[in-house]
CSV table of C-alpha atoms in Angstrom, one decimal:
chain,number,residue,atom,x,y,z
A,1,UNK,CA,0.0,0.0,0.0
A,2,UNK,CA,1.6,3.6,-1.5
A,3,UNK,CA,0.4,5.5,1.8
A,4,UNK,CA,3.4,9.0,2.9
A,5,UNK,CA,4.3,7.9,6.8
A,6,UNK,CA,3.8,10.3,9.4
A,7,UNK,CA,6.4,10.8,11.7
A,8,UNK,CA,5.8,8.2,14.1
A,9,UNK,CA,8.0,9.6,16.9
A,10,UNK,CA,4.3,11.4,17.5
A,11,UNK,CA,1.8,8.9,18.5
A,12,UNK,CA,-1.9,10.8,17.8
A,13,UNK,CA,-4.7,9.9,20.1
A,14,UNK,CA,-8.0,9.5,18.5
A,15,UNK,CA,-11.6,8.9,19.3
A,16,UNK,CA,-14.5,7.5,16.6
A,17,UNK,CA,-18.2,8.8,16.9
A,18,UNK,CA,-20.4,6.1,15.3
A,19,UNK,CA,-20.1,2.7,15.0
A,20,UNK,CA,-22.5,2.3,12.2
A,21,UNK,CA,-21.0,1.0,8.8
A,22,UNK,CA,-18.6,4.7,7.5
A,23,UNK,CA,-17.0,4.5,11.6
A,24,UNK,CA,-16.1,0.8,11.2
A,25,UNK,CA,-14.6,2.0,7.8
A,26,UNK,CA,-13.0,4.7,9.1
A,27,UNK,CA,-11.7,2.7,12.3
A,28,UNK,CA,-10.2,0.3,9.9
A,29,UNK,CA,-8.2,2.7,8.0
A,30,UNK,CA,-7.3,4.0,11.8
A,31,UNK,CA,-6.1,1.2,12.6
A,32,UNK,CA,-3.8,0.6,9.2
A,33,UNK,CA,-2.1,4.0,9.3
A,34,UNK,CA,1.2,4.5,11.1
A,35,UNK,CA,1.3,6.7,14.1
A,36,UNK,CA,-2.1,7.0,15.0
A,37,UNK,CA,-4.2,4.8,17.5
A,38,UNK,CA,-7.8,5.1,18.5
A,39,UNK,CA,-7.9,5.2,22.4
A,40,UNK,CA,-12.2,5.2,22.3
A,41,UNK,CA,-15.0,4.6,20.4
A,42,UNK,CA,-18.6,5.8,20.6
A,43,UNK,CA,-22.3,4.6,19.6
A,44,UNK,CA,-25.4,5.2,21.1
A,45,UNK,CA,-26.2,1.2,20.8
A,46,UNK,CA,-23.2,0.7,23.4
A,47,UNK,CA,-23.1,-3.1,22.3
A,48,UNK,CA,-21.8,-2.0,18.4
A,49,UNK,CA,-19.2,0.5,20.7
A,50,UNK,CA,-18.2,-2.5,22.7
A,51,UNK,CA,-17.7,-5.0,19.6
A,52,UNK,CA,-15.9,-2.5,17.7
A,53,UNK,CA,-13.5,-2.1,21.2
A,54,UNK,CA,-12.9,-5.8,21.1
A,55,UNK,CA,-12.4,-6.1,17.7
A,56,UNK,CA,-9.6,-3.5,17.1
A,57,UNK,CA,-8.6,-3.8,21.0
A,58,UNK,CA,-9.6,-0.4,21.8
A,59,UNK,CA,-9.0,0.4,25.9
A,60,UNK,CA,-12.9,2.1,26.3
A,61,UNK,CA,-16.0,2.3,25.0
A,62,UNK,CA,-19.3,4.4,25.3
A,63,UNK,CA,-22.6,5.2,24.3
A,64,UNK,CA,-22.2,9.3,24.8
A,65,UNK,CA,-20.5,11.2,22.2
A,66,UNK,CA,-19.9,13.6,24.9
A,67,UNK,CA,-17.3,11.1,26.8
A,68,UNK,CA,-15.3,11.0,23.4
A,69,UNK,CA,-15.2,14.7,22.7
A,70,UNK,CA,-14.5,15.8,26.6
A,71,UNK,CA,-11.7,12.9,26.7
A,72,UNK,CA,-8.8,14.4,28.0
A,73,UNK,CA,-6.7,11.8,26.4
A,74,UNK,CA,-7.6,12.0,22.9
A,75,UNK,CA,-5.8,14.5,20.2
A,76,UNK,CA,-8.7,14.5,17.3
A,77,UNK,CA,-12.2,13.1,17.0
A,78,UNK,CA,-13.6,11.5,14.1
A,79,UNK,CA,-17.3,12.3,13.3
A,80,UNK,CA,-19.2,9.1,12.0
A,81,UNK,CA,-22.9,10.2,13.4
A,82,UNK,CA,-25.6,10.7,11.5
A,83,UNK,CA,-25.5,14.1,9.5
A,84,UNK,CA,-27.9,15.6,11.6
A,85,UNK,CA,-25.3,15.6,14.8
A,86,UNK,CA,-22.4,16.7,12.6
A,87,UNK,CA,-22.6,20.4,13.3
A,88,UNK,CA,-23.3,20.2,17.0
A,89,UNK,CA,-20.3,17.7,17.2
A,90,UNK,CA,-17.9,19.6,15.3
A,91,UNK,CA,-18.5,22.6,17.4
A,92,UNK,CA,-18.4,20.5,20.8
A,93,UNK,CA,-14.8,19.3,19.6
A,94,UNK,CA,-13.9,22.9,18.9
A,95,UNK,CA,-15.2,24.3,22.3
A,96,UNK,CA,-12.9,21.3,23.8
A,97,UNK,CA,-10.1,21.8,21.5
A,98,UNK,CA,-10.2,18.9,19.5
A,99,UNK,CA,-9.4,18.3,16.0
A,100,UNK,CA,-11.9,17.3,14.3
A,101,UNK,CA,-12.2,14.7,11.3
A,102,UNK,CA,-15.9,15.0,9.8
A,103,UNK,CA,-17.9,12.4,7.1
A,104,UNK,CA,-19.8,14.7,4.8
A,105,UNK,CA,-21.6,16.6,4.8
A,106,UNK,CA,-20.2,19.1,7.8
A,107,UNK,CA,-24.4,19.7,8.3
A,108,UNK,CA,-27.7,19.4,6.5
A,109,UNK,CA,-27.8,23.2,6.1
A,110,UNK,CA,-25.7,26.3,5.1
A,111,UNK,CA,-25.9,28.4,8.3
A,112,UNK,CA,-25.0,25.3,10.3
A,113,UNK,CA,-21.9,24.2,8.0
A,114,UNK,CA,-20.6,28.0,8.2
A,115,UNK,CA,-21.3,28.1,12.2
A,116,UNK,CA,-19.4,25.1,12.4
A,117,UNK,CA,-16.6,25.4,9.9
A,118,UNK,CA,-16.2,29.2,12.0
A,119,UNK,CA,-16.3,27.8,15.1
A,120,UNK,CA,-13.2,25.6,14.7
A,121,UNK,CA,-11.3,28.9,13.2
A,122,UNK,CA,-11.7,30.5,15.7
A,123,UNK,CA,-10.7,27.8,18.5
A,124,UNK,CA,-7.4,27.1,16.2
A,125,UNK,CA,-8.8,23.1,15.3
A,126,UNK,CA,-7.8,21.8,12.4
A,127,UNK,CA,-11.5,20.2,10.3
A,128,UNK,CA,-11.0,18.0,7.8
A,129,UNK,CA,-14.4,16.7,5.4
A,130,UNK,CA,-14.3,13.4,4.9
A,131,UNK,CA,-13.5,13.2,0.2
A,132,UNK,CA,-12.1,10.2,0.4
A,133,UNK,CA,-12.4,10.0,-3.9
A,134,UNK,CA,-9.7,12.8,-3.7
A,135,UNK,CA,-7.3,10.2,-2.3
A,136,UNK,CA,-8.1,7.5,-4.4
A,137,UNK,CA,-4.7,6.7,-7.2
A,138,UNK,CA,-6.7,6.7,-9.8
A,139,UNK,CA,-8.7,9.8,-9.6
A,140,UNK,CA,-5.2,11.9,-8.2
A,141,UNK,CA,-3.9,10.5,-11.1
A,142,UNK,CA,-6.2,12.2,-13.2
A,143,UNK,CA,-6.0,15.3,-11.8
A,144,UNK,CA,-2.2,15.7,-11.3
A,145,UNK,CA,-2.6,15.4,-15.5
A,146,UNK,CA,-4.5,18.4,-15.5
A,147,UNK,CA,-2.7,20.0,-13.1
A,148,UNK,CA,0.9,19.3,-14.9
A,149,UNK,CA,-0.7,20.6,-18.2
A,150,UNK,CA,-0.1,17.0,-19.1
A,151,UNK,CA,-3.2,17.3,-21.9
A,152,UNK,CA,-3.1,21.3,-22.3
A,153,UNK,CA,-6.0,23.1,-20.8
A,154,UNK,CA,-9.1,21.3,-19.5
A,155,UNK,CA,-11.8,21.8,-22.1
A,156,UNK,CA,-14.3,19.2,-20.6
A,157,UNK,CA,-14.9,16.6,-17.8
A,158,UNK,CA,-16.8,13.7,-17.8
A,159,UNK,CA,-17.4,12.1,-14.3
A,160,UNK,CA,-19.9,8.5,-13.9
A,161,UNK,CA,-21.0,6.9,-10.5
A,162,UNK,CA,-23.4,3.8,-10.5
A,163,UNK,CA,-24.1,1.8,-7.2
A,164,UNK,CA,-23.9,-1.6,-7.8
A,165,UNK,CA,-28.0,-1.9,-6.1
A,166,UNK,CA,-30.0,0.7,-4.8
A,167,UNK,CA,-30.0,0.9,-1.1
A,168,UNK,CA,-33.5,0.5,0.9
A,169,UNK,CA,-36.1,3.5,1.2
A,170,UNK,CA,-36.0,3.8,4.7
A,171,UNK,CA,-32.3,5.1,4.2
A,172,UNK,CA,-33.5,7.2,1.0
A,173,UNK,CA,-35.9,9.0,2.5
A,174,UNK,CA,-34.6,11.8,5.0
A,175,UNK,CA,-31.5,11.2,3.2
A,176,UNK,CA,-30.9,14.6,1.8
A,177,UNK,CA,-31.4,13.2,-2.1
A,178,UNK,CA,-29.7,11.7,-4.4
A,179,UNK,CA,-27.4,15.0,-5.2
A,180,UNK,CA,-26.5,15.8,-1.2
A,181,UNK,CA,-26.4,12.2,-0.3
A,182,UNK,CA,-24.8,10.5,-4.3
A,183,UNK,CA,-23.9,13.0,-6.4
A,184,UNK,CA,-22.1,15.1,-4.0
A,185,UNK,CA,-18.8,13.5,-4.3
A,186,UNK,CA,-19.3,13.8,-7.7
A,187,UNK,CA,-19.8,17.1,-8.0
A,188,UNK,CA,-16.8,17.6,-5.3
A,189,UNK,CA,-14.8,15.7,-7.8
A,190,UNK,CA,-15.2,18.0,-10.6
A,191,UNK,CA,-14.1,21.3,-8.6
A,192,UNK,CA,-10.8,19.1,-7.9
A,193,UNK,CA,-10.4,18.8,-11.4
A,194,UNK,CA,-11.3,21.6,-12.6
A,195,UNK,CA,-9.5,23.7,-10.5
A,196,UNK,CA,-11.8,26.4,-9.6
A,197,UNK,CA,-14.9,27.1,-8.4
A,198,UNK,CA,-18.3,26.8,-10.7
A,199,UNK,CA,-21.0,28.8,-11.8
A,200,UNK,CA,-23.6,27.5,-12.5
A,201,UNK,CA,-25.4,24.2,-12.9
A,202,UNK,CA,-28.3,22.4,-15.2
A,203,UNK,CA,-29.4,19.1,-13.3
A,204,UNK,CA,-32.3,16.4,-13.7
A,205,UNK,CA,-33.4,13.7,-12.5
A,206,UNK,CA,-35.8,10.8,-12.5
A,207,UNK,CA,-37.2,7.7,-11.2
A,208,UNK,CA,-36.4,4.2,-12.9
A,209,UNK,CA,-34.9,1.5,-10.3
A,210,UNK,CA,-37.2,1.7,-7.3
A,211,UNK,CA,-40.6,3.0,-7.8
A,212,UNK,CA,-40.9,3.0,-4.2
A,213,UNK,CA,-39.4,6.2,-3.5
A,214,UNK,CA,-41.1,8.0,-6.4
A,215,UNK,CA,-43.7,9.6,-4.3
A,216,UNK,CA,-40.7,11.3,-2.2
A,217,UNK,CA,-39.8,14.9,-1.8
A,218,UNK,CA,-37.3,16.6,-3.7
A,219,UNK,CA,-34.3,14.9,-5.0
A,220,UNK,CA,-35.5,11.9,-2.6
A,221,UNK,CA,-37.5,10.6,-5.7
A,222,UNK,CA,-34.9,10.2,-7.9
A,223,UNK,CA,-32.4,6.9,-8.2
A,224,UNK,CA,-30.9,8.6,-11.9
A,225,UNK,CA,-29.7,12.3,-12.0
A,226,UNK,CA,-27.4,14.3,-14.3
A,227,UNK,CA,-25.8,17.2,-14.2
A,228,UNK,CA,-24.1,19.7,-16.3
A,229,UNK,CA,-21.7,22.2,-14.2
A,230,UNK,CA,-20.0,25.5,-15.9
A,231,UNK,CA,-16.4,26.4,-14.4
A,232,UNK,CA,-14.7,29.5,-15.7
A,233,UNK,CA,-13.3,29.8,-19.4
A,234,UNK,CA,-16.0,27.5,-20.8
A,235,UNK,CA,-15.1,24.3,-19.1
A,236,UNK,CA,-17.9,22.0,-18.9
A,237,UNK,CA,-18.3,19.0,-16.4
A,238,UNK,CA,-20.8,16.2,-16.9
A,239,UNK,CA,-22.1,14.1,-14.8
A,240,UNK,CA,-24.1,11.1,-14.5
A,241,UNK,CA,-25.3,9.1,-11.5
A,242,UNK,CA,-27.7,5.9,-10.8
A,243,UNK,CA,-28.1,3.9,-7.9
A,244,UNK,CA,-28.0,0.5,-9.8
A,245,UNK,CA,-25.8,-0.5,-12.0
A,246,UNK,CA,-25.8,-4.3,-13.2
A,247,UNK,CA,-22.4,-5.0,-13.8
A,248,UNK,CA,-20.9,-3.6,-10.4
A,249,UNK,CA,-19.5,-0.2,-9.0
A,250,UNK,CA,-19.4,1.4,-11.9
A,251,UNK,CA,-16.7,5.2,-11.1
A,252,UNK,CA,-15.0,6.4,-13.9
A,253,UNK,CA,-13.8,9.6,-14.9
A,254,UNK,CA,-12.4,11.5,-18.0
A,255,UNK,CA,-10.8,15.2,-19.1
A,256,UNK,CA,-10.5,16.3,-22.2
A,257,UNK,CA,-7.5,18.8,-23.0
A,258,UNK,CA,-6.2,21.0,-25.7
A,259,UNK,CA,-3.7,18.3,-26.2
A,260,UNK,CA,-5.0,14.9,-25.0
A,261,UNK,CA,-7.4,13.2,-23.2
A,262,UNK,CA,-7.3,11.4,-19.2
A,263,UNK,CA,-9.0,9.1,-18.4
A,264,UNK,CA,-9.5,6.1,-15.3
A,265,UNK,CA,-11.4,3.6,-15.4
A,266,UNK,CA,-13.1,1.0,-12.8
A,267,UNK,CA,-11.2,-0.4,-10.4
A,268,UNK,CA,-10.8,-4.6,-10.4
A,269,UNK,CA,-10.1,-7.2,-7.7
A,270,UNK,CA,-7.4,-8.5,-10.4
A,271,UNK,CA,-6.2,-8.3,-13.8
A,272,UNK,CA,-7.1,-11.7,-15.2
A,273,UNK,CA,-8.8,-11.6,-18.2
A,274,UNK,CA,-11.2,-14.4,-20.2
A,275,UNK,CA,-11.0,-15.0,-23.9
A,276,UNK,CA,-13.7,-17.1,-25.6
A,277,UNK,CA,-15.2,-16.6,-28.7
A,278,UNK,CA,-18.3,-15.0,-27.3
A,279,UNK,CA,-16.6,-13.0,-24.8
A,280,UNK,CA,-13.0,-11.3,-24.3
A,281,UNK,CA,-13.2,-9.3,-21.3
A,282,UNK,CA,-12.1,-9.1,-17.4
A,283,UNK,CA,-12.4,-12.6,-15.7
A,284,UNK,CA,-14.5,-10.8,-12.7
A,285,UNK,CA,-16.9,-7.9,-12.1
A,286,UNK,CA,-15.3,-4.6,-10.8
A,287,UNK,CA,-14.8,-4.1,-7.4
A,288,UNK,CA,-18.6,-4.3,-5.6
A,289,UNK,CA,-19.2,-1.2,-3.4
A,290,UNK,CA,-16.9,1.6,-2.4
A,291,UNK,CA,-16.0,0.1,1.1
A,292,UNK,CA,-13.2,-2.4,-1.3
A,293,UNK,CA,-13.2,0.3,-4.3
A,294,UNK,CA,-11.9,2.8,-1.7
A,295,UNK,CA,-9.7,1.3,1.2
A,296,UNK,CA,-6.8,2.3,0.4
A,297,UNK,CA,-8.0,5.8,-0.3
A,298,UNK,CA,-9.0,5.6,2.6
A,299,UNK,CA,-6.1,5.2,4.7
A,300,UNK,CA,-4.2,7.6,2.3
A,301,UNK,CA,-6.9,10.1,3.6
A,302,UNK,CA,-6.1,9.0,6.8
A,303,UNK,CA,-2.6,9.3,7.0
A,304,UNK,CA,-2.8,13.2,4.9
A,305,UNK,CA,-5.0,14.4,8.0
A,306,UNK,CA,-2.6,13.3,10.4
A,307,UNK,CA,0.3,14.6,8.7
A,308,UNK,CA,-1.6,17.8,9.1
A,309,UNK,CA,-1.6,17.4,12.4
A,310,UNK,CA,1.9,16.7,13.4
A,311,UNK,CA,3.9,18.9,10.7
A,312,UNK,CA,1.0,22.1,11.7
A,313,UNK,CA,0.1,22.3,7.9
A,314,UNK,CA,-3.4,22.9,6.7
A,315,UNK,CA,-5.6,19.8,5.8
A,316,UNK,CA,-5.9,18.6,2.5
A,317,UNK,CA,-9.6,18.9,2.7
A,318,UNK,CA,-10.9,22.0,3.9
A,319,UNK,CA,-14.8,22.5,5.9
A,320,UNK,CA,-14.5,25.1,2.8
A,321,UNK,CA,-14.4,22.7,0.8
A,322,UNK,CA,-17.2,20.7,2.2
A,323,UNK,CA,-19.2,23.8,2.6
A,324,UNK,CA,-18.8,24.3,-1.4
A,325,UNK,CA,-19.6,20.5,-2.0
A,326,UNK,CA,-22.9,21.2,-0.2
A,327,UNK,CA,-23.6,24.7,-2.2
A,328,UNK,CA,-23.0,22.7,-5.4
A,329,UNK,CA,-25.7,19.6,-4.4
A,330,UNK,CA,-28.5,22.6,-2.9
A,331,UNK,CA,-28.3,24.4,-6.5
A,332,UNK,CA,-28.1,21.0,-7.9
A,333,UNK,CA,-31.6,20.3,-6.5
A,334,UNK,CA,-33.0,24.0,-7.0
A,335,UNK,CA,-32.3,23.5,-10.8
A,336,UNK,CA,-34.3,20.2,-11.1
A,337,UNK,CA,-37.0,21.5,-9.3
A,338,UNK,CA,-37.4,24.9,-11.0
A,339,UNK,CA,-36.2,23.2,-14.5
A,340,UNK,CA,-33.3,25.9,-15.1
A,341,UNK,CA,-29.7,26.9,-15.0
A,342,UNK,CA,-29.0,28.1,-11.2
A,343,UNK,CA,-26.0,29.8,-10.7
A,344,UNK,CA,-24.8,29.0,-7.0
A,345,UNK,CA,-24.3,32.7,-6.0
A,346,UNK,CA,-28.4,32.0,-5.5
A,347,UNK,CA,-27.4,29.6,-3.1
């Protein structure tokens, strides 16, 4: 695994909040990266707390957030709640100087986001939002290209993310839709690349996988959305995402240039391929869901946030940046419900 050591001379102390199925990945990645350990772990069901302590050998548990935050012990705090506890969390950390390492989004709304993003300023904590795509080889591959002028000047990007099966309705609905809850690292994904911040932005949607969430609100109904995003000097980013796709995790991404073309394509648990003569193709289906597309981004994610901490050097993603990732998926959903362009100074 291609992961930058910290220096391990400086052992940081952290503490999980949420034991539910992002905190176990991100107490995995914990766990892999050199010169951090987790000293506690929270969840309001104490017995997923408790499991989660025996299984990584973790010296306390507990079902109050609270006892993580106030820990004297512990250096950071990762965030793995439900959204709606993110904000309150991240400024509890702040008001007991902790740095804090947040899922997306930082909170369901603008003022909250900004009220939290300022109250960690102000108390000198480092907040990191949880992009874990931006660590991924593949994708920084891509946009170290663009970067490098490696194709000339960016002229267009083209950005696809397909579950592999659409995930229940009970977890749809309150979910924030399919661009705050899908789409938004998507849309994240395109700023990185481009380089800049957008416009304005064109997005749809519509219902074809589970006709069960169809009578939802907003961008709750949808399973299929696409948008169309316009950065400065004409570039134009594309994107398209479903919640099923048939043959697997479907994440690919592509930039056109003055001078080329990038592109990366999906991720495989091997390089075998079959040749028959009705098929030539990979042996196996791509990778199944992001929790095996993704590990090792995420403990390259992991790693990058506690360099931060131990060399004093800002964080490689920003609560700026989370708070633009959010401005991008609200004007996402304005446009498909008024039908128009919506530039996100609106927002």
């Amino acid at each position: 695994m291609n992961v930058e050591a910290v220096d391990t001379k400086e052992i940081i102390k952290v503490g999980v909040i949420g034991m539910g199925r992002i905190g176990l990945v991100h107490l995995e990645a914990i766990t892999k990266a050199p010169g951090v350990t987790p000293v506690i772990v929270s969840n309001p069901t104490v017995s997923k707390a408790e499991a989660a302590a025996k299984q990584y050998n973790i010296p306390r548990f507990t079902e109050d957030a609270m006892e993580v935050i106030t820990d004297p012990e512990v250096d950071a705090v990762w965030i793995c709640s439900p959204s709606q506890f993110h904000a309150e969390q991240i400024k509890a950390c702040a008001a007991n100087g902790k740095h804090v390492f947040c899922e997306k989004p930082i909170a369901t709304d603008l003022p909250e986001t900004v009220e939290a993003i300022n109250a960690c300023n102000e108390a000198g904590v480092k907040l990191m939002i949880g992009l874990q795509r931006r660590f991924d080889q593949n994708f920084k591959r891509v946009q170290e290209a663009v970067t490098q002028k490696e194709v000339g000047e960016p002229i267009m990007i083209k950005l696809c993310s397909r579950d592999p099966s659409p995930p229940p309705a009970s977890y749809v609905k309150g979910g924030g839709g399919i661009f705050a809850d899908m789409a938004v690292h998507d849309l994240d994904m395109s700023r990185f690349l481009a380089g800049s911040d957008p416009i304005d932005i064109l997005a749809i949607g519509s219902c074809h996988i589970d006709k069960t969430i169809a009578d939802f609100e907003g961008s709750e109904k949808f399973d299929t959305a696409s948008c169309l995003v316009r950065y400065p000097n004409g570039v134009q980013a594309m994107i398209d995402v479903c919640r099923q796709s048939s043959f697997g995790y479907d994440q690919r991404a592509e930039v056109l240039g003055t001078e080329g073309m990038i592109q990366t394509d999906n991720v495989y648990p091997n390089t075998a391929k079959i040749y028959k003569s009705h098929f030539t193709g990979n042996a196996d289906m791509p990778y199944d869901f992001f929790l095996s597309r993704y590990n090792e981004a995420y403990v390259t994610e992991t790693v990058a946030f506690c360099d931060s901490l131990v060399n004093d050097t800002p964080v490689p993603c920003t609560g700026e940046d989370g708070l633009v990732a959010l401005i991008m998926a609200i004007a996402a959903d304005k446009s498909a419900a008024e039908n128009r362009w919506v530039t996100f100074r609106e927002i």
